[in-house]
Amino acid sequence: MKKVYLAFAAVLAVSVFVFAGCNKDSISCEEETDSMYLEMLSYAEAYSLAVNNQLLSAPTKSDNGSSLFDQSSAPDISCVDEKYLKYIEIYTHPENVNNWDEHSILKQVDSDPLFSPEEKDIFIKGIAAAYYLKTEFSDVITPTKANAEVCKKQFAQAMKRATRNAALELIAAALEPTLIGETIVVVAYYCAIDDAQADYNLCMAQ
């Protein structure tokens, strides 16, 4: 089972990854969307490094039967504007997280005049968090017996819920920065999915 490392010492280097906006006079919409996708990949890589290179160990269900994440400390998603919610719902609509389409949703957001360049960057961060988490755990499910569908469905639902909430809370944290910070949100939901993976393994062992 994966170990997750958590540090509250940095309001992390994610903010370093802010890219200069594209000049629409010289770059086509398609190229700008590609630029947004590359920026998302950069944020996802930053989140990966932050999760894997922290100094403090964070227990998960696989360690001691309890989850790290305290929902009471989560960013308040009520501050998230409807336009963010609209596109997060579109992005996370497919039941299978592996069918969530980053290219498509970034293209839609890029073409929406309601988003400023700064707001697009915030949305990219949210998508990057979901992309990182779904990619990190995409190979968990390896059914080995006839009744594996129940276990698989439970894990898939938990993963979808966690990745969607991570995206929303990442946006909330970026809109109204708190001591929790963006990276802490990603680490916390990494723990949540890791817990779900532990539950999946127990389910498969029964």
PDB file of N, CA, C and O in Angstrom, residues 138-204:
ATOM      1  N   SER A 138      -5.220   4.753 -11.508  1.00  0.00           N
ATOM      2  CA  SER A 138      -5.964   4.185 -12.637  1.00  0.00           C
ATOM      3  C   SER A 138      -5.766   2.686 -12.789  1.00  0.00           C
ATOM      4  O   SER A 138      -6.591   1.997 -13.389  1.00  0.00           O
ATOM      5  N   ASP A 139      -4.665   2.158 -12.239  1.00  0.00           N
ATOM      6  CA  ASP A 139      -4.385   0.730 -12.424  1.00  0.00           C
ATOM      7  C   ASP A 139      -4.689  -0.103 -11.191  1.00  0.00           C
ATOM      8  O   ASP A 139      -4.261  -1.244 -11.082  1.00  0.00           O
ATOM      9  N   VAL A 140      -5.458   0.462 -10.243  1.00  0.00           N
ATOM     10  CA  VAL A 140      -5.743  -0.252  -8.995  1.00  0.00           C
ATOM     11  C   VAL A 140      -6.601  -1.481  -9.225  1.00  0.00           C
ATOM     12  O   VAL A 140      -6.356  -2.547  -8.675  1.00  0.00           O
ATOM     13  N   ILE A 141      -7.632  -1.332 -10.029  1.00  0.00           N
ATOM     14  CA  ILE A 141      -8.635  -2.388 -10.142  1.00  0.00           C
ATOM     15  C   ILE A 141      -8.149  -3.511 -11.047  1.00  0.00           C
ATOM     16  O   ILE A 141      -7.956  -3.331 -12.245  1.00  0.00           O
ATOM     17  N   THR A 142      -7.935  -4.684 -10.461  1.00  0.00           N
ATOM     18  CA  THR A 142      -7.516  -5.863 -11.224  1.00  0.00           C
ATOM     19  C   THR A 142      -8.371  -7.048 -10.781  1.00  0.00           C
ATOM     20  O   THR A 142      -7.944  -7.884  -9.981  1.00  0.00           O
ATOM     21  N   PRO A 143      -9.609  -7.131 -11.290  1.00  0.00           N
ATOM     22  CA  PRO A 143     -10.535  -8.182 -10.851  1.00  0.00           C
ATOM     23  C   PRO A 143      -9.950  -9.583 -11.027  1.00  0.00           C
ATOM     24  O   PRO A 143      -9.338  -9.886 -12.047  1.00  0.00           O
ATOM     25  N   THR A 144     -10.149 -10.422 -10.018  1.00  0.00           N
ATOM     26  CA  THR A 144      -9.616 -11.783 -10.067  1.00  0.00           C
ATOM     27  C   THR A 144     -10.670 -12.839  -9.770  1.00  0.00           C
ATOM     28  O   THR A 144     -10.352 -14.015  -9.765  1.00  0.00           O
ATOM     29  N   LYS A 145     -11.912 -12.423  -9.497  1.00  0.00           N
ATOM     30  CA  LYS A 145     -12.929 -13.437  -9.208  1.00  0.00           C
ATOM     31  C   LYS A 145     -14.300 -12.939  -9.639  1.00  0.00           C
ATOM     32  O   LYS A 145     -14.486 -11.763  -9.943  1.00  0.00           O
ATOM     33  N   ALA A 146     -15.255 -13.844  -9.638  1.00  0.00           N
ATOM     34  CA  ALA A 146     -16.550 -13.565 -10.235  1.00  0.00           C
ATOM     35  C   ALA A 146     -17.299 -12.432  -9.567  1.00  0.00           C
ATOM     36  O   ALA A 146     -18.017 -11.674 -10.223  1.00  0.00           O
ATOM     37  N   ASN A 147     -17.186 -12.287  -8.239  1.00  0.00           N
ATOM     38  CA  ASN A 147     -17.954 -11.264  -7.542  1.00  0.00           C
ATOM     39  C   ASN A 147     -17.187  -9.948  -7.413  1.00  0.00           C
ATOM     40  O   ASN A 147     -17.506  -9.114  -6.579  1.00  0.00           O
ATOM     41  N   ALA A 148     -16.156  -9.777  -8.240  1.00  0.00           N
ATOM     42  CA  ALA A 148     -15.317  -8.576  -8.153  1.00  0.00           C
ATOM     43  C   ALA A 148     -16.055  -7.312  -8.560  1.00  0.00           C
ATOM     44  O   ALA A 148     -15.613  -6.212  -8.230  1.00  0.00           O
ATOM     45  N   GLU A 149     -17.169  -7.447  -9.278  1.00  0.00           N
ATOM     46  CA  GLU A 149     -17.879  -6.261  -9.756  1.00  0.00           C
ATOM     47  C   GLU A 149     -18.345  -5.366  -8.610  1.00  0.00           C
ATOM     48  O   GLU A 149     -18.321  -4.149  -8.728  1.00  0.00           O
ATOM     49  N   VAL A 150     -18.773  -5.949  -7.509  1.00  0.00           N
ATOM     50  CA  VAL A 150     -19.214  -5.155  -6.365  1.00  0.00           C
ATOM     51  C   VAL A 150     -18.054  -4.331  -5.818  1.00  0.00           C
ATOM     52  O   VAL A 150     -18.182  -3.134  -5.561  1.00  0.00           O
ATOM     53  N   CYS A 151     -16.907  -4.990  -5.642  1.00  0.00           N
ATOM     54  CA  CYS A 151     -15.716  -4.298  -5.134  1.00  0.00           C
ATOM     55  C   CYS A 151     -15.289  -3.201  -6.104  1.00  0.00           C
ATOM     56  O   CYS A 151     -14.946  -2.081  -5.695  1.00  0.00           O
ATOM     57  N   LYS A 152     -15.314  -3.527  -7.375  1.00  0.00           N
ATOM     58  CA  LYS A 152     -14.909  -2.579  -8.401  1.00  0.00           C
ATOM     59  C   LYS A 152     -15.818  -1.352  -8.402  1.00  0.00           C
ATOM     60  O   LYS A 152     -15.337  -0.207  -8.481  1.00  0.00           O
ATOM     61  N   LYS A 153     -17.128  -1.576  -8.289  1.00  0.00           N
ATOM     62  CA  LYS A 153     -18.079  -0.475  -8.303  1.00  0.00           C
ATOM     63  C   LYS A 153     -17.888   0.437  -7.092  1.00  0.00           C
ATOM     64  O   LYS A 153     -17.920   1.666  -7.212  1.00  0.00           O
ATOM     65  N   GLN A 154     -17.645  -0.153  -5.930  1.00  0.00           N
ATOM     66  CA  GLN A 154     -17.440   0.631  -4.718  1.00  0.00           C
ATOM     67  C   GLN A 154     -16.202   1.514  -4.844  1.00  0.00           C
ATOM     68  O   GLN A 154     -16.226   2.695  -4.489  1.00  0.00           O
ATOM     69  N   PHE A 155     -15.129   0.935  -5.356  1.00  0.00           N
ATOM     70  CA  PHE A 155     -13.905   1.712  -5.510  1.00  0.00           C
ATOM     71  C   PHE A 155     -14.082   2.810  -6.554  1.00  0.00           C
ATOM     72  O   PHE A 155     -13.641   3.952  -6.359  1.00  0.00           O
ATOM     73  N   ALA A 156     -14.738   2.471  -7.665  1.00  0.00           N
ATOM     74  CA  ALA A 156     -14.948   3.452  -8.727  1.00  0.00           C
ATOM     75  C   ALA A 156     -15.755   4.648  -8.228  1.00  0.00           C
ATOM     76  O   ALA A 156     -15.454   5.805  -8.550  1.00  0.00           O
ATOM     77  N   GLN A 157     -16.777   4.366  -7.416  1.00  0.00           N
ATOM     78  CA  GLN A 157     -17.597   5.456  -6.863  1.00  0.00           C
ATOM     79  C   GLN A 157     -16.782   6.324  -5.903  1.00  0.00           C
ATOM     80  O   GLN A 157     -16.868   7.558  -5.932  1.00  0.00           O
ATOM     81  N   ALA A 158     -15.978   5.686  -5.069  1.00  0.00           N
ATOM     82  CA  ALA A 158     -15.152   6.436  -4.124  1.00  0.00           C
ATOM     83  C   ALA A 158     -14.119   7.278  -4.852  1.00  0.00           C
ATOM     84  O   ALA A 158     -13.858   8.435  -4.490  1.00  0.00           O
ATOM     85  N   MET A 159     -13.543   6.731  -5.912  1.00  0.00           N
ATOM     86  CA  MET A 159     -12.533   7.455  -6.668  1.00  0.00           C
ATOM     87  C   MET A 159     -13.147   8.644  -7.399  1.00  0.00           C
ATOM     88  O   MET A 159     -12.589   9.739  -7.423  1.00  0.00           O
ATOM     89  N   LYS A 160     -14.320   8.436  -7.990  1.00  0.00           N
ATOM     90  CA  LYS A 160     -14.991   9.531  -8.682  1.00  0.00           C
ATOM     91  C   LYS A 160     -15.330  10.653  -7.713  1.00  0.00           C
ATOM     92  O   LYS A 160     -15.091  11.834  -7.999  1.00  0.00           O
ATOM     93  N   ARG A 161     -15.866  10.300  -6.560  1.00  0.00           N
ATOM     94  CA  ARG A 161     -16.235  11.299  -5.556  1.00  0.00           C
ATOM     95  C   ARG A 161     -14.996  12.082  -5.088  1.00  0.00           C
ATOM     96  O   ARG A 161     -15.021  13.306  -4.987  1.00  0.00           O
ATOM     97  N   ALA A 162     -13.915  11.366  -4.825  1.00  0.00           N
ATOM     98  CA  ALA A 162     -12.709  12.013  -4.311  1.00  0.00           C
ATOM     99  C   ALA A 162     -12.065  12.922  -5.345  1.00  0.00           C
ATOM    100  O   ALA A 162     -11.648  14.041  -5.027  1.00  0.00           O
ATOM    101  N   THR A 163     -11.979  12.463  -6.592  1.00  0.00           N
ATOM    102  CA  THR A 163     -11.336  13.281  -7.613  1.00  0.00           C
ATOM    103  C   THR A 163     -12.171  14.515  -7.939  1.00  0.00           C
ATOM    104  O   THR A 163     -11.639  15.608  -8.140  1.00  0.00           O
ATOM    105  N   ARG A 164     -13.494  14.357  -7.970  1.00  0.00           N
ATOM    106  CA  ARG A 164     -14.368  15.513  -8.212  1.00  0.00           C
ATOM    107  C   ARG A 164     -14.241  16.526  -7.080  1.00  0.00           C
ATOM    108  O   ARG A 164     -14.093  17.733  -7.315  1.00  0.00           O
ATOM    109  N   ASN A 165     -14.303  16.044  -5.843  1.00  0.00           N
ATOM    110  CA  ASN A 165     -14.206  16.945  -4.702  1.00  0.00           C
ATOM    111  C   ASN A 165     -12.839  17.606  -4.617  1.00  0.00           C
ATOM    112  O   ASN A 165     -12.720  18.772  -4.215  1.00  0.00           O
ATOM    113  N   ALA A 166     -11.801  16.876  -5.000  1.00  0.00           N
ATOM    114  CA  ALA A 166     -10.461  17.464  -5.009  1.00  0.00           C
ATOM    115  C   ALA A 166     -10.393  18.635  -5.969  1.00  0.00           C
ATOM    116  O   ALA A 166      -9.820  19.684  -5.662  1.00  0.00           O
ATOM    117  N   ALA A 167     -10.990  18.462  -7.157  1.00  0.00           N
ATOM    118  CA  ALA A 167     -10.991  19.547  -8.142  1.00  0.00           C
ATOM    119  C   ALA A 167     -11.734  20.764  -7.606  1.00  0.00           C
ATOM    120  O   ALA A 167     -11.252  21.901  -7.708  1.00  0.00           O
ATOM    121  N   LEU A 168     -12.907  20.541  -7.019  1.00  0.00           N
ATOM    122  CA  LEU A 168     -13.703  21.652  -6.492  1.00  0.00           C
ATOM    123  C   LEU A 168     -12.998  22.346  -5.331  1.00  0.00           C
ATOM    124  O   LEU A 168     -12.952  23.585  -5.268  1.00  0.00           O
ATOM    125  N   GLU A 169     -12.442  21.577  -4.411  1.00  0.00           N
ATOM    126  CA  GLU A 169     -11.797  22.181  -3.253  1.00  0.00           C
ATOM    127  C   GLU A 169     -10.475  22.836  -3.625  1.00  0.00           C
ATOM    128  O   GLU A 169     -10.047  23.804  -2.991  1.00  0.00           O
ATOM    129  N   LEU A 170      -9.813  22.318  -4.658  1.00  0.00           N
ATOM    130  CA  LEU A 170      -8.609  22.971  -5.147  1.00  0.00           C
ATOM    131  C   LEU A 170      -8.946  24.347  -5.691  1.00  0.00           C
ATOM    132  O   LEU A 170      -8.251  25.334  -5.420  1.00  0.00           O
ATOM    133  N   ILE A 171     -10.043  24.437  -6.446  1.00  0.00           N
ATOM    134  CA  ILE A 171     -10.503  25.728  -6.969  1.00  0.00           C
ATOM    135  C   ILE A 171     -10.866  26.653  -5.809  1.00  0.00           C
ATOM    136  O   ILE A 171     -10.497  27.838  -5.808  1.00  0.00           O
ATOM    137  N   ALA A 172     -11.564  26.123  -4.805  1.00  0.00           N
ATOM    138  CA  ALA A 172     -11.937  26.934  -3.644  1.00  0.00           C
ATOM    139  C   ALA A 172     -10.703  27.448  -2.923  1.00  0.00           C
ATOM    140  O   ALA A 172     -10.637  28.617  -2.521  1.00  0.00           O
ATOM    141  N   ALA A 173      -9.702  26.591  -2.769  1.00  0.00           N
ATOM    142  CA  ALA A 173      -8.473  26.994  -2.086  1.00  0.00           C
ATOM    143  C   ALA A 173      -7.732  28.060  -2.879  1.00  0.00           C
ATOM    144  O   ALA A 173      -7.114  28.960  -2.310  1.00  0.00           O
ATOM    145  N   ALA A 174      -7.791  27.965  -4.212  1.00  0.00           N
ATOM    146  CA  ALA A 174      -7.124  28.961  -5.053  1.00  0.00           C
ATOM    147  C   ALA A 174      -7.876  30.292  -5.042  1.00  0.00           C
ATOM    148  O   ALA A 174      -7.266  31.366  -5.103  1.00  0.00           O
ATOM    149  N   LEU A 175      -9.212  30.215  -4.969  1.00  0.00           N
ATOM    150  CA  LEU A 175     -10.021  31.440  -4.950  1.00  0.00           C
ATOM    151  C   LEU A 175      -9.876  32.188  -3.631  1.00  0.00           C
ATOM    152  O   LEU A 175      -9.796  33.421  -3.604  1.00  0.00           O
ATOM    153  N   GLU A 176      -9.872  31.446  -2.538  1.00  0.00           N
ATOM    154  CA  GLU A 176      -9.761  32.056  -1.212  1.00  0.00           C
ATOM    155  C   GLU A 176      -8.702  31.302  -0.416  1.00  0.00           C
ATOM    156  O   GLU A 176      -9.013  30.409   0.379  1.00  0.00           O
ATOM    157  N   PRO A 177      -7.426  31.649  -0.659  1.00  0.00           N
ATOM    158  CA  PRO A 177      -6.324  30.908  -0.026  1.00  0.00           C
ATOM    159  C   PRO A 177      -6.446  30.857   1.495  1.00  0.00           C
ATOM    160  O   PRO A 177      -6.808  31.835   2.139  1.00  0.00           O
ATOM    161  N   THR A 178      -6.168  29.680   2.042  1.00  0.00           N
ATOM    162  CA  THR A 178      -6.214  29.477   3.485  1.00  0.00           C
ATOM    163  C   THR A 178      -4.934  28.761   3.909  1.00  0.00           C
ATOM    164  O   THR A 178      -4.083  28.439   3.080  1.00  0.00           O
ATOM    165  N   LEU A 179      -4.821  28.496   5.192  1.00  0.00           N
ATOM    166  CA  LEU A 179      -3.665  27.760   5.678  1.00  0.00           C
ATOM    167  C   LEU A 179      -3.640  26.329   5.158  1.00  0.00           C
ATOM    168  O   LEU A 179      -2.602  25.672   5.162  1.00  0.00           O
ATOM    169  N   ILE A 180      -4.809  25.830   4.731  1.00  0.00           N
ATOM    170  CA  ILE A 180      -4.852  24.474   4.189  1.00  0.00           C
ATOM    171  C   ILE A 180      -3.974  24.385   2.951  1.00  0.00           C
ATOM    172  O   ILE A 180      -3.156  23.512   2.814  1.00  0.00           O
ATOM    173  N   GLY A 181      -4.131  25.324   2.025  1.00  0.00           N
ATOM    174  CA  GLY A 181      -3.297  25.346   0.830  1.00  0.00           C
ATOM    175  C   GLY A 181      -3.732  24.336  -0.211  1.00  0.00           C
ATOM    176  O   GLY A 181      -4.388  23.341   0.076  1.00  0.00           O
ATOM    177  N   GLU A 182      -3.329  24.595  -1.443  1.00  0.00           N
ATOM    178  CA  GLU A 182      -3.723  23.751  -2.572  1.00  0.00           C
ATOM    179  C   GLU A 182      -3.162  22.344  -2.453  1.00  0.00           C
ATOM    180  O   GLU A 182      -3.851  21.352  -2.681  1.00  0.00           O
ATOM    181  N   THR A 183      -1.890  22.246  -2.104  1.00  0.00           N
ATOM    182  CA  THR A 183      -1.251  20.935  -2.074  1.00  0.00           C
ATOM    183  C   THR A 183      -1.837  20.055  -0.993  1.00  0.00           C
ATOM    184  O   THR A 183      -1.975  18.839  -1.172  1.00  0.00           O
ATOM    185  N   ILE A 184      -2.208  20.653   0.138  1.00  0.00           N
ATOM    186  CA  ILE A 184      -2.798  19.865   1.222  1.00  0.00           C
ATOM    187  C   ILE A 184      -4.094  19.224   0.759  1.00  0.00           C
ATOM    188  O   ILE A 184      -4.414  18.088   1.126  1.00  0.00           O
ATOM    189  N   VAL A 185      -4.865  19.933  -0.074  1.00  0.00           N
ATOM    190  CA  VAL A 185      -6.097  19.360  -0.619  1.00  0.00           C
ATOM    191  C   VAL A 185      -5.778  18.114  -1.436  1.00  0.00           C
ATOM    192  O   VAL A 185      -6.411  17.064  -1.281  1.00  0.00           O
ATOM    193  N   VAL A 186      -4.762  18.209  -2.299  1.00  0.00           N
ATOM    194  CA  VAL A 186      -4.408  17.070  -3.153  1.00  0.00           C
ATOM    195  C   VAL A 186      -3.915  15.906  -2.305  1.00  0.00           C
ATOM    196  O   VAL A 186      -4.306  14.748  -2.519  1.00  0.00           O
ATOM    197  N   VAL A 187      -3.060  16.197  -1.334  1.00  0.00           N
ATOM    198  CA  VAL A 187      -2.543  15.140  -0.464  1.00  0.00           C
ATOM    199  C   VAL A 187      -3.681  14.468   0.301  1.00  0.00           C
ATOM    200  O   VAL A 187      -3.734  13.241   0.430  1.00  0.00           O
ATOM    201  N   ALA A 188      -4.601  15.279   0.810  1.00  0.00           N
ATOM    202  CA  ALA A 188      -5.714  14.726   1.585  1.00  0.00           C
ATOM    203  C   ALA A 188      -6.562  13.782   0.746  1.00  0.00           C
ATOM    204  O   ALA A 188      -6.957  12.700   1.213  1.00  0.00           O
ATOM    205  N   TYR A 189      -6.843  14.159  -0.497  1.00  0.00           N
ATOM    206  CA  TYR A 189      -7.659  13.286  -1.335  1.00  0.00           C
ATOM    207  C   TYR A 189      -6.873  12.102  -1.866  1.00  0.00           C
ATOM    208  O   TYR A 189      -7.443  11.053  -2.173  1.00  0.00           O
ATOM    209  N   TYR A 190      -5.548  12.250  -1.963  1.00  0.00           N
ATOM    210  CA  TYR A 190      -4.721  11.084  -2.245  1.00  0.00           C
ATOM    211  C   TYR A 190      -4.938  10.053  -1.133  1.00  0.00           C
ATOM    212  O   TYR A 190      -5.112   8.859  -1.377  1.00  0.00           O
ATOM    213  N   CYS A 191      -4.926  10.547   0.120  1.00  0.00           N
ATOM    214  CA  CYS A 191      -5.177   9.669   1.263  1.00  0.00           C
ATOM    215  C   CYS A 191      -6.567   9.031   1.175  1.00  0.00           C
ATOM    216  O   CYS A 191      -6.743   7.847   1.479  1.00  0.00           O
ATOM    217  N   ALA A 192      -7.550   9.834   0.772  1.00  0.00           N
ATOM    218  CA  ALA A 192      -8.922   9.330   0.675  1.00  0.00           C
ATOM    219  C   ALA A 192      -9.011   8.197  -0.342  1.00  0.00           C
ATOM    220  O   ALA A 192      -9.683   7.179  -0.102  1.00  0.00           O
ATOM    221  N   ILE A 193      -8.357   8.356  -1.482  1.00  0.00           N
ATOM    222  CA  ILE A 193      -8.388   7.298  -2.495  1.00  0.00           C
ATOM    223  C   ILE A 193      -7.562   6.104  -2.035  1.00  0.00           C
ATOM    224  O   ILE A 193      -7.908   4.949  -2.299  1.00  0.00           O
ATOM    225  N   ASP A 194      -6.457   6.377  -1.346  1.00  0.00           N
ATOM    226  CA  ASP A 194      -5.662   5.288  -0.795  1.00  0.00           C
ATOM    227  C   ASP A 194      -6.485   4.465   0.192  1.00  0.00           C
ATOM    228  O   ASP A 194      -6.413   3.231   0.221  1.00  0.00           O
ATOM    229  N   ASP A 195      -7.299   5.153   0.995  1.00  0.00           N
ATOM    230  CA  ASP A 195      -8.219   4.457   1.900  1.00  0.00           C
ATOM    231  C   ASP A 195      -9.211   3.606   1.119  1.00  0.00           C
ATOM    232  O   ASP A 195      -9.517   2.468   1.495  1.00  0.00           O
ATOM    233  N   ALA A 196      -9.722   4.169   0.022  1.00  0.00           N
ATOM    234  CA  ALA A 196     -10.671   3.427  -0.810  1.00  0.00           C
ATOM    235  C   ALA A 196     -10.003   2.208  -1.419  1.00  0.00           C
ATOM    236  O   ALA A 196     -10.636   1.149  -1.575  1.00  0.00           O
ATOM    237  N   GLN A 197      -8.734   2.340  -1.756  1.00  0.00           N
ATOM    238  CA  GLN A 197      -7.997   1.197  -2.294  1.00  0.00           C
ATOM    239  C   GLN A 197      -7.851   0.104  -1.233  1.00  0.00           C
ATOM    240  O   GLN A 197      -7.976  -1.087  -1.539  1.00  0.00           O
ATOM    241  N   ALA A 198      -7.613   0.511   0.009  1.00  0.00           N
ATOM    242  CA  ALA A 198      -7.529  -0.466   1.095  1.00  0.00           C
ATOM    243  C   ALA A 198      -8.865  -1.200   1.256  1.00  0.00           C
ATOM    244  O   ALA A 198      -8.899  -2.420   1.449  1.00  0.00           O
ATOM    245  N   ASP A 199      -9.966  -0.445   1.181  1.00  0.00           N
ATOM    246  CA  ASP A 199     -11.292  -1.060   1.255  1.00  0.00           C
ATOM    247  C   ASP A 199     -11.511  -2.033   0.099  1.00  0.00           C
ATOM    248  O   ASP A 199     -12.104  -3.109   0.263  1.00  0.00           O
ATOM    249  N   TYR A 200     -11.055  -1.656  -1.085  1.00  0.00           N
ATOM    250  CA  TYR A 200     -11.180  -2.507  -2.268  1.00  0.00           C
ATOM    251  C   TYR A 200     -10.429  -3.821  -2.054  1.00  0.00           C
ATOM    252  O   TYR A 200     -10.945  -4.904  -2.350  1.00  0.00           O
ATOM    253  N   ASN A 201      -9.207  -3.714  -1.531  1.00  0.00           N
ATOM    254  CA  ASN A 201      -8.408  -4.925  -1.304  1.00  0.00           C
ATOM    255  C   ASN A 201      -9.088  -5.836  -0.285  1.00  0.00           C
ATOM    256  O   ASN A 201      -9.067  -7.071  -0.436  1.00  0.00           O
ATOM    257  N   LEU A 202      -9.664  -5.241   0.775  1.00  0.00           N
ATOM    258  CA  LEU A 202     -10.373  -6.046   1.768  1.00  0.00           C
ATOM    259  C   LEU A 202     -11.594  -6.718   1.149  1.00  0.00           C
ATOM    260  O   LEU A 202     -11.894  -7.878   1.422  1.00  0.00           O
ATOM    261  N   CYS A 203     -12.305  -5.970   0.320  1.00  0.00           N
ATOM    262  CA  CYS A 203     -13.483  -6.506  -0.358  1.00  0.00           C
ATOM    263  C   CYS A 203     -13.104  -7.685  -1.250  1.00  0.00           C
ATOM    264  O   CYS A 203     -13.765  -8.721  -1.253  1.00  0.00           O
ATOM    265  N   MET A 204     -11.999  -7.539  -1.959  1.00  0.00           N
ATOM    266  CA  MET A 204     -11.553  -8.601  -2.863  1.00  0.00           C
ATOM    267  C   MET A 204     -11.081  -9.843  -2.097  1.00  0.00           C
ATOM    268  O   MET A 204     -11.150 -10.969  -2.593  1.00  0.00           O
TER     269      MET A 204
END
